CSV table of C-alpha atoms and ligand atoms in Angstrom, one decimal:
chain,number,residue,atom,x,y,z
E,1125,MET,CA,-90.9,133.5,31.1
E,1126,LYS,CA,-90.8,130.1,32.4
E,1127,ILE,CA,-91.6,126.9,30.6
E,1128,GLY,CA,-93.2,124.2,33.0
E,1129,ILE,CA,-93.4,120.7,31.1
E,1130,LEU,CA,-95.0,117.6,32.7
E,1131,ASP,CA,-95.4,113.9,31.4
E,1132,SER,CA,-96.0,110.8,33.2
E,1133,GLY,CA,-92.2,110.0,33.3
E,1134,VAL,CA,-89.5,111.0,31.2
E,1135,GLY,CA,-91.0,110.7,27.7
E,1136,GLY,CA,-91.8,114.4,27.5
E,1137,LEU,CA,-88.2,114.9,27.7
E,1138,SER,CA,-88.6,114.1,23.7
E,1139,VAL,CA,-90.4,117.0,23.5
E,1140,MET,CA,-88.6,119.1,25.7
E,1141,ARG,CA,-85.2,118.8,24.0
E,1142,GLU,CA,-87.1,120.2,20.8
E,1143,ILE,CA,-88.4,123.2,22.8
E,1144,HIS,CA,-84.8,124.0,24.3
E,1145,GLN,CA,-83.3,123.5,20.8
E,1146,LEU,CA,-86.0,126.2,19.4
E,1147,LEU,CA,-85.7,128.5,22.8
E,1148,PRO,CA,-82.5,127.9,24.3
E,1149,GLY,CA,-82.9,131.3,26.2
E,1150,ILE,CA,-85.9,130.2,27.9
E,1151,PRO,CA,-86.0,128.5,31.3
E,1152,ILE,CA,-87.6,125.1,31.7
E,1153,HIS,CA,-89.1,123.4,34.5
E,1154,TYR,CA,-89.9,119.7,33.6
E,1155,VAL,CA,-91.5,117.3,35.9
E,1156,GLY,CA,-91.8,113.4,35.2
E,1157,ASP,CA,-94.6,111.9,37.1
E,1158,SER,CA,-92.3,108.6,37.3
E,1159,SER,CA,-94.0,107.4,40.4
E,1160,TRP,CA,-97.4,107.2,38.7
E,1161,CYS,CA,-96.3,106.1,35.3
E,1162,PRO,CA,-97.6,104.7,33.0
E,1163,TYR,CA,-100.6,107.0,32.8
E,1164,GLY,CA,-101.4,104.8,29.9
E,1165,ASN,CA,-103.5,102.3,32.0
E,1166,LYS,CA,-105.0,105.0,34.3
E,1167,SER,CA,-108.3,106.3,34.5
E,1168,ALA,CA,-109.0,109.8,33.2
E,1169,GLU,CA,-109.7,110.6,36.8
E,1170,VAL,CA,-106.4,109.9,38.0
E,1171,ILE,CA,-104.6,111.3,35.0
E,1172,ASN,CA,-106.5,114.6,35.7
E,1173,ARG,CA,-105.8,114.5,39.5
E,1174,ARG,CA,-102.0,114.2,39.1
E,1175,VAL,CA,-102.0,116.8,36.2
E,1176,PHE,CA,-103.8,119.3,38.1
E,1177,GLN,CA,-101.2,118.7,41.2
E,1178,ILE,CA,-98.2,119.1,38.9
E,1179,THR,CA,-99.7,122.1,37.3
E,1180,ASP,CA,-99.9,123.7,40.3
E,1181,HIS,CA,-96.7,123.2,41.3
E,1182,LEU,CA,-95.3,124.4,38.2
E,1183,ILE,CA,-97.0,127.6,38.5
E,1184,GLU,CA,-95.7,128.0,42.2
E,1185,ARG,CA,-92.2,127.4,40.8
E,1186,GLY,CA,-93.0,130.2,38.3
E,1187,ALA,CA,-94.0,128.7,35.1
E,1188,THR,CA,-95.4,131.1,33.0
E,1189,LEU,CA,-96.7,128.5,30.5
E,1190,ILE,CA,-97.6,124.9,30.9
E,1191,VAL,CA,-96.7,121.8,28.0
E,1192,ILE,CA,-98.4,118.8,28.4
E,1193,ALA,CA,-95.9,117.0,27.0
E,1194,CYS,CA,-98.0,113.6,27.1
E,1195,ASN,CA,-100.7,112.7,24.8
E,1196,SER,CA,-102.5,110.7,27.2
E,1197,ALA,CA,-102.9,113.5,29.8
E,1198,THR,CA,-103.7,116.1,26.8
E,1199,ILE,CA,-106.5,113.8,25.7
E,1200,HIS,CA,-108.0,113.9,29.1
E,1201,SER,CA,-107.0,116.8,30.8
E,1202,VAL,CA,-106.3,119.9,28.5
E,1203,GLY,CA,-109.8,121.2,28.5
E,1204,PRO,CA,-110.4,120.9,32.1
E,1205,LEU,CA,-107.1,122.6,32.5
E,1206,ARG,CA,-107.4,125.4,29.9
E,1207,ASP,CA,-110.9,126.0,31.9
E,1208,ALA,CA,-109.5,126.3,35.4
E,1209,TYR,CA,-106.2,128.4,34.6
E,1210,LEU,CA,-105.7,131.6,32.8
E,1211,LEU,CA,-101.9,131.1,31.5
E,1212,PRO,CA,-101.4,129.3,28.2
E,1213,ILE,CA,-101.4,125.5,27.9
E,1214,VAL,CA,-100.1,123.7,25.2
E,1215,GLY,CA,-100.9,120.1,24.6
E,1216,MET,CA,-100.1,117.4,22.1
E,1217,GLU,CA,-102.2,114.8,20.4
E,1218,PRO,CA,-101.3,112.0,18.0
E,1219,GLY,CA,-100.4,113.3,14.6
E,1220,ILE,CA,-103.6,111.8,12.9
E,1221,LYS,CA,-103.8,115.0,10.6
E,1222,PRO,CA,-100.4,114.9,9.0
E,1223,ALA,CA,-100.7,111.2,8.9
E,1224,ALA,CA,-103.6,111.1,6.9
E,1225,GLN,CA,-102.4,113.6,4.5
E,1226,LYS,CA,-99.0,112.0,3.9
E,1227,THR,CA,-100.6,108.2,3.6
E,1228,LYS,CA,-100.4,106.9,-0.1
E,1229,SER,CA,-101.8,103.2,0.8
E,1230,GLY,CA,-104.7,104.7,2.7
E,1231,VAL,CA,-103.6,103.1,6.0
E,1232,VAL,CA,-102.2,104.9,8.8
E,1233,GLY,CA,-100.7,103.0,12.1
E,1234,VAL,CA,-101.1,104.8,15.4
E,1235,LEU,CA,-98.9,103.6,18.2
E,1236,ALA,CA,-100.2,105.4,21.4
E,1237,THR,CA,-101.4,104.5,24.8
E,1238,GLU,CA,-104.6,102.5,25.9
E,1239,ALA,CA,-105.7,105.9,27.6
E,1240,SER,CA,-105.0,107.8,24.4
E,1241,ILE,CA,-106.6,105.3,22.2
E,1242,GLN,CA,-110.1,105.2,24.4
E,1243,GLY,CA,-110.3,108.8,24.9
E,1244,GLU,CA,-113.3,110.8,23.1
E,1245,LYS,CA,-111.1,113.3,21.8
E,1246,PHE,CA,-108.9,110.7,20.3
E,1247,HIS,CA,-111.8,109.6,18.3
E,1248,GLN,CA,-112.8,112.9,17.2
E,1249,LEU,CA,-109.3,113.8,15.9
E,1250,VAL,CA,-109.7,110.7,13.6
E,1251,ASP,CA,-113.6,111.6,12.7
E,1252,ASP,CA,-112.3,115.1,12.1
E,1253,HIS,CA,-109.1,114.5,10.1
E,1254,ALA,CA,-108.8,111.1,8.8
E,1255,LYS,CA,-111.8,110.6,6.5
E,1256,GLY,CA,-111.5,107.7,3.8
E,1257,VAL,CA,-108.2,106.6,5.7
E,1258,LYS,CA,-108.0,103.6,7.4
E,1259,VAL,CA,-106.6,104.2,11.1
E,1260,ILE,CA,-105.3,101.2,13.0
E,1261,THR,CA,-104.3,101.7,16.7
E,1262,ARG,CA,-101.6,99.7,18.4
E,1263,PRO,CA,-100.8,100.2,22.5
E,1264,CYS,CA,-97.4,99.8,23.3
E,1265,PRO,CA,-97.0,99.7,27.0
E,1266,SER,CA,-93.7,97.8,26.6
E,1267,PHE,CA,-92.0,100.7,25.1
E,1268,VAL,CA,-93.0,103.1,28.0
E,1269,SER,CA,-91.2,100.4,30.3
E,1270,LEU,CA,-88.1,100.1,28.2
E,1271,VAL,CA,-87.9,104.1,28.1
E,1272,GLU,CA,-88.2,104.3,31.7
E,1273,ALA,CA,-85.4,101.6,32.2
E,1274,GLY,CA,-83.2,103.6,29.7
E,1275,THR,CA,-83.4,100.8,27.3
E,1276,LEU,CA,-83.3,102.5,24.2
E,1277,ASP,CA,-81.8,100.0,21.8
E,1278,GLY,CA,-80.5,96.2,21.6
E,1279,PRO,CA,-82.4,92.8,21.2
E,1280,GLU,CA,-85.2,93.8,23.9
E,1281,ALA,CA,-86.2,97.2,22.3
E,1282,GLU,CA,-86.0,95.4,18.6
E,1283,GLY,CA,-88.3,92.8,20.0
E,1284,ALA,CA,-90.9,95.0,21.3
E,1285,VAL,CA,-90.6,97.3,18.2
E,1286,ARG,CA,-91.3,94.0,15.9
E,1287,GLU,CA,-94.0,92.8,17.8
E,1288,ALA,CA,-96.2,96.3,17.8
E,1289,VAL,CA,-94.8,97.6,14.1
E,1290,ASP,CA,-95.0,94.1,12.4
E,1291,PRO,CA,-99.0,94.0,12.3
E,1292,LEU,CA,-99.5,97.6,11.1
E,1293,LEU,CA,-97.0,96.8,8.1
E,1294,ASP,CA,-98.9,93.8,7.5
E,1295,ALA,CA,-102.1,95.7,7.4
E,1296,GLY,CA,-100.6,97.9,4.9
E,1297,ALA,CA,-99.6,101.2,6.9
E,1298,ASP,CA,-97.3,103.4,5.1
E,1299,VAL,CA,-97.2,105.9,7.8
E,1300,LEU,CA,-96.9,105.3,11.4
E,1301,VAL,CA,-97.9,108.0,14.2
E,1302,LEU,CA,-95.9,108.2,17.3
E,1303,GLY,CA,-99.0,109.0,19.5
E,1304,CYS,CA,-97.0,108.9,22.7
E,1305,THR,CA,-93.9,111.0,23.8
E,1306,HIS,CA,-91.8,108.1,25.1
E,1307,TYR,CA,-91.9,106.5,21.8
E,1308,PRO,CA,-89.5,108.9,20.0
E,1309,PHE,CA,-86.6,107.7,22.2
E,1310,LEU,CA,-87.1,104.4,20.4
E,1311,GLY,CA,-87.1,106.3,17.1
E,1312,GLY,CA,-83.7,104.7,15.9
E,1313,VAL,CA,-84.9,101.2,16.5
E,1314,ILE,CA,-88.4,101.9,15.1
E,1315,GLN,CA,-86.9,103.7,12.0
E,1316,SER,CA,-84.5,100.6,10.9
E,1317,SER,CA,-87.6,98.2,11.5
E,1318,LEU,CA,-89.6,99.8,8.7
E,1319,PRO,CA,-89.0,99.0,5.0
E,1320,SER,CA,-88.4,102.2,2.6
E,1321,GLY,CA,-91.5,103.8,1.8
E,1322,VAL,CA,-92.9,103.6,5.3
E,1323,SER,CA,-92.8,107.0,7.3
E,1324,ILE,CA,-92.9,108.2,10.8
E,1325,VAL,CA,-95.3,110.9,12.1
E,1326,ASP,CA,-93.8,113.1,15.5
E,1327,THR,CA,-95.6,116.0,16.6
E,1328,GLY,CA,-92.6,117.1,18.9
E,1329,ILE,CA,-91.5,119.7,17.0
E,1330,ALA,CA,-94.7,121.2,16.0
E,1331,VAL,CA,-95.4,121.4,19.7
E,1332,ALA,CA,-92.2,123.3,20.3
E,1333,LYS,CA,-93.3,125.9,17.3
E,1334,ARG,CA,-96.5,126.2,19.1
E,1335,VAL,CA,-94.8,127.4,22.2
E,1336,GLN,CA,-92.6,129.2,20.3
E,1337,SER,CA,-95.8,131.4,19.3
E,1338,PHE,CA,-96.7,132.1,22.9
E,1339,ILE,CA,-92.9,133.6,23.7
E,1340,PRO,CA,-92.6,137.6,23.3
E,1341,GLN,CA,-89.5,137.9,20.8
E,1342,ASP,CA,-87.7,140.1,23.4
E,1343,SER,CA,-87.8,137.6,26.4
E,1344,SER,CA,-85.4,135.1,24.7
E,1345,SER,CA,-81.7,135.7,25.3
E,1346,ASP,CA,-78.5,134.4,24.0
E,1347,SER,CA,-77.3,132.4,26.7
E,1348,GLU,CA,-78.6,129.1,27.6
E,1349,ALA,CA,-81.2,129.3,30.1
E,1350,THR,CA,-81.3,126.6,32.9
E,1351,ILE,CA,-83.2,123.6,32.5
E,1352,ASP,CA,-84.8,122.0,35.8
E,1353,ILE,CA,-86.0,118.3,35.7
E,1354,GLU,CA,-87.9,116.9,38.7
E,1355,THR,CA,-89.1,113.4,39.1
E,1356,THR,CA,-91.6,111.8,41.7
E,1357,GLY,CA,-89.8,108.6,41.1
E,1358,SER,CA,-86.1,107.4,41.8
E,1359,LEU,CA,-83.5,110.3,41.3
E,1360,ASP,CA,-81.0,107.7,41.0
E,1361,GLN,CA,-82.8,106.2,38.2
E,1362,LEU,CA,-83.1,109.3,36.4
E,1363,ARG,CA,-79.7,110.5,36.8
E,1364,ARG,CA,-78.6,107.1,35.4
E,1365,ILE,CA,-81.0,107.2,32.0
E,1366,LEU,CA,-80.4,111.0,31.5
E,1367,PRO,CA,-77.0,110.7,29.7
E,1368,SER,CA,-78.6,108.4,27.2
E,1369,LEU,CA,-81.8,110.4,27.0
E,1370,LEU,CA,-80.3,113.6,26.6
E,1371,PRO,CA,-76.7,113.4,25.5
E,1372,ASP,CA,-74.7,116.7,25.8
E,1373,LEU,CA,-77.6,118.6,27.8
E,1374,ALA,CA,-76.6,120.0,31.3
E,1375,VAL,CA,-79.6,120.1,33.3
E,1376,ASN,CA,-80.1,120.0,37.1
E,1377,THR,CA,-82.3,117.2,38.7
E,1378,ALA,CA,-84.2,117.0,41.9
E,1379,SER,CA,-86.7,114.9,43.5
E,1380,CYS,CA,-90.2,116.1,43.5
E,1381,SER,CA,-92.3,114.9,46.4
E,1382,LEU,CA,-95.7,115.3,45.0
T,166,DGL,N1,-95.8,109.6,27.4
T,166,DGL,C1,-97.1,109.4,27.5
T,166,DGL,C2,-97.9,109.7,26.3
T,166,DGL,O1,-97.4,110.8,25.8
T,166,DGL,C3,-97.9,108.3,28.4
T,166,DGL,C4,-96.9,107.0,28.7
T,166,DGL,C5,-97.6,106.3,29.9
T,166,DGL,O2,-97.3,106.8,31.0
T,166,DGL,O3,-98.4,105.5,29.6
T,166,DGL,O4,-99.3,109.6,26.4
């Protein structure tokens, strides 16, 4: 078994760390498409093309299961990808369902990319799982830039978070959905901007459990498996920010020329 993971950049590492924590014995190959980041302002067609190219690359390198650790890419590409490949494809979507079950005020705030919010699948999710709940969406492109730059706290991050979160709180939201895999890296700042009684929904752990359900029990080993992280962007930049994104995790890094 080898788990292939992709995202528009380093955001999907927030999902990768949950997968590794649950399945430390399974090798992981991650591709961050930082040279095309953000996906949030790209068309479905562009996102699809990149996702197919990266998936082919991961399969060539031995991946036996693909995780689309990107809400924007899942919303636009998970269907076509499942139609085209036989191996298991695990995607992720903003946690509208758990948020709708959790809210007491009846108002849920969704932080996600423009590409996700505009996707048909997103509207379907709201229609299917949030009947009678007011769902307010908020794109936060600055969060993605901050995380790609390795700025996970400090005044700039705090300002960006306030600007995104305050209107949702003012509208009565008592549950905030982190609908983009970059956002959990700002989780500390987001959490400290919230009054008590307001909670966060992040689907990273649920995705890791879904991945686990595809792994035969006998394929896991006691030793730590290797984690290879490739970037289509700057390798120096990736190496500079990795210690803050994944402290205490030993990984191999390389460039990917896709
Ligand atoms: N991390 C991605 C997501 O979950 C996309 C961020 C971006 O590239 O705009 O949607």
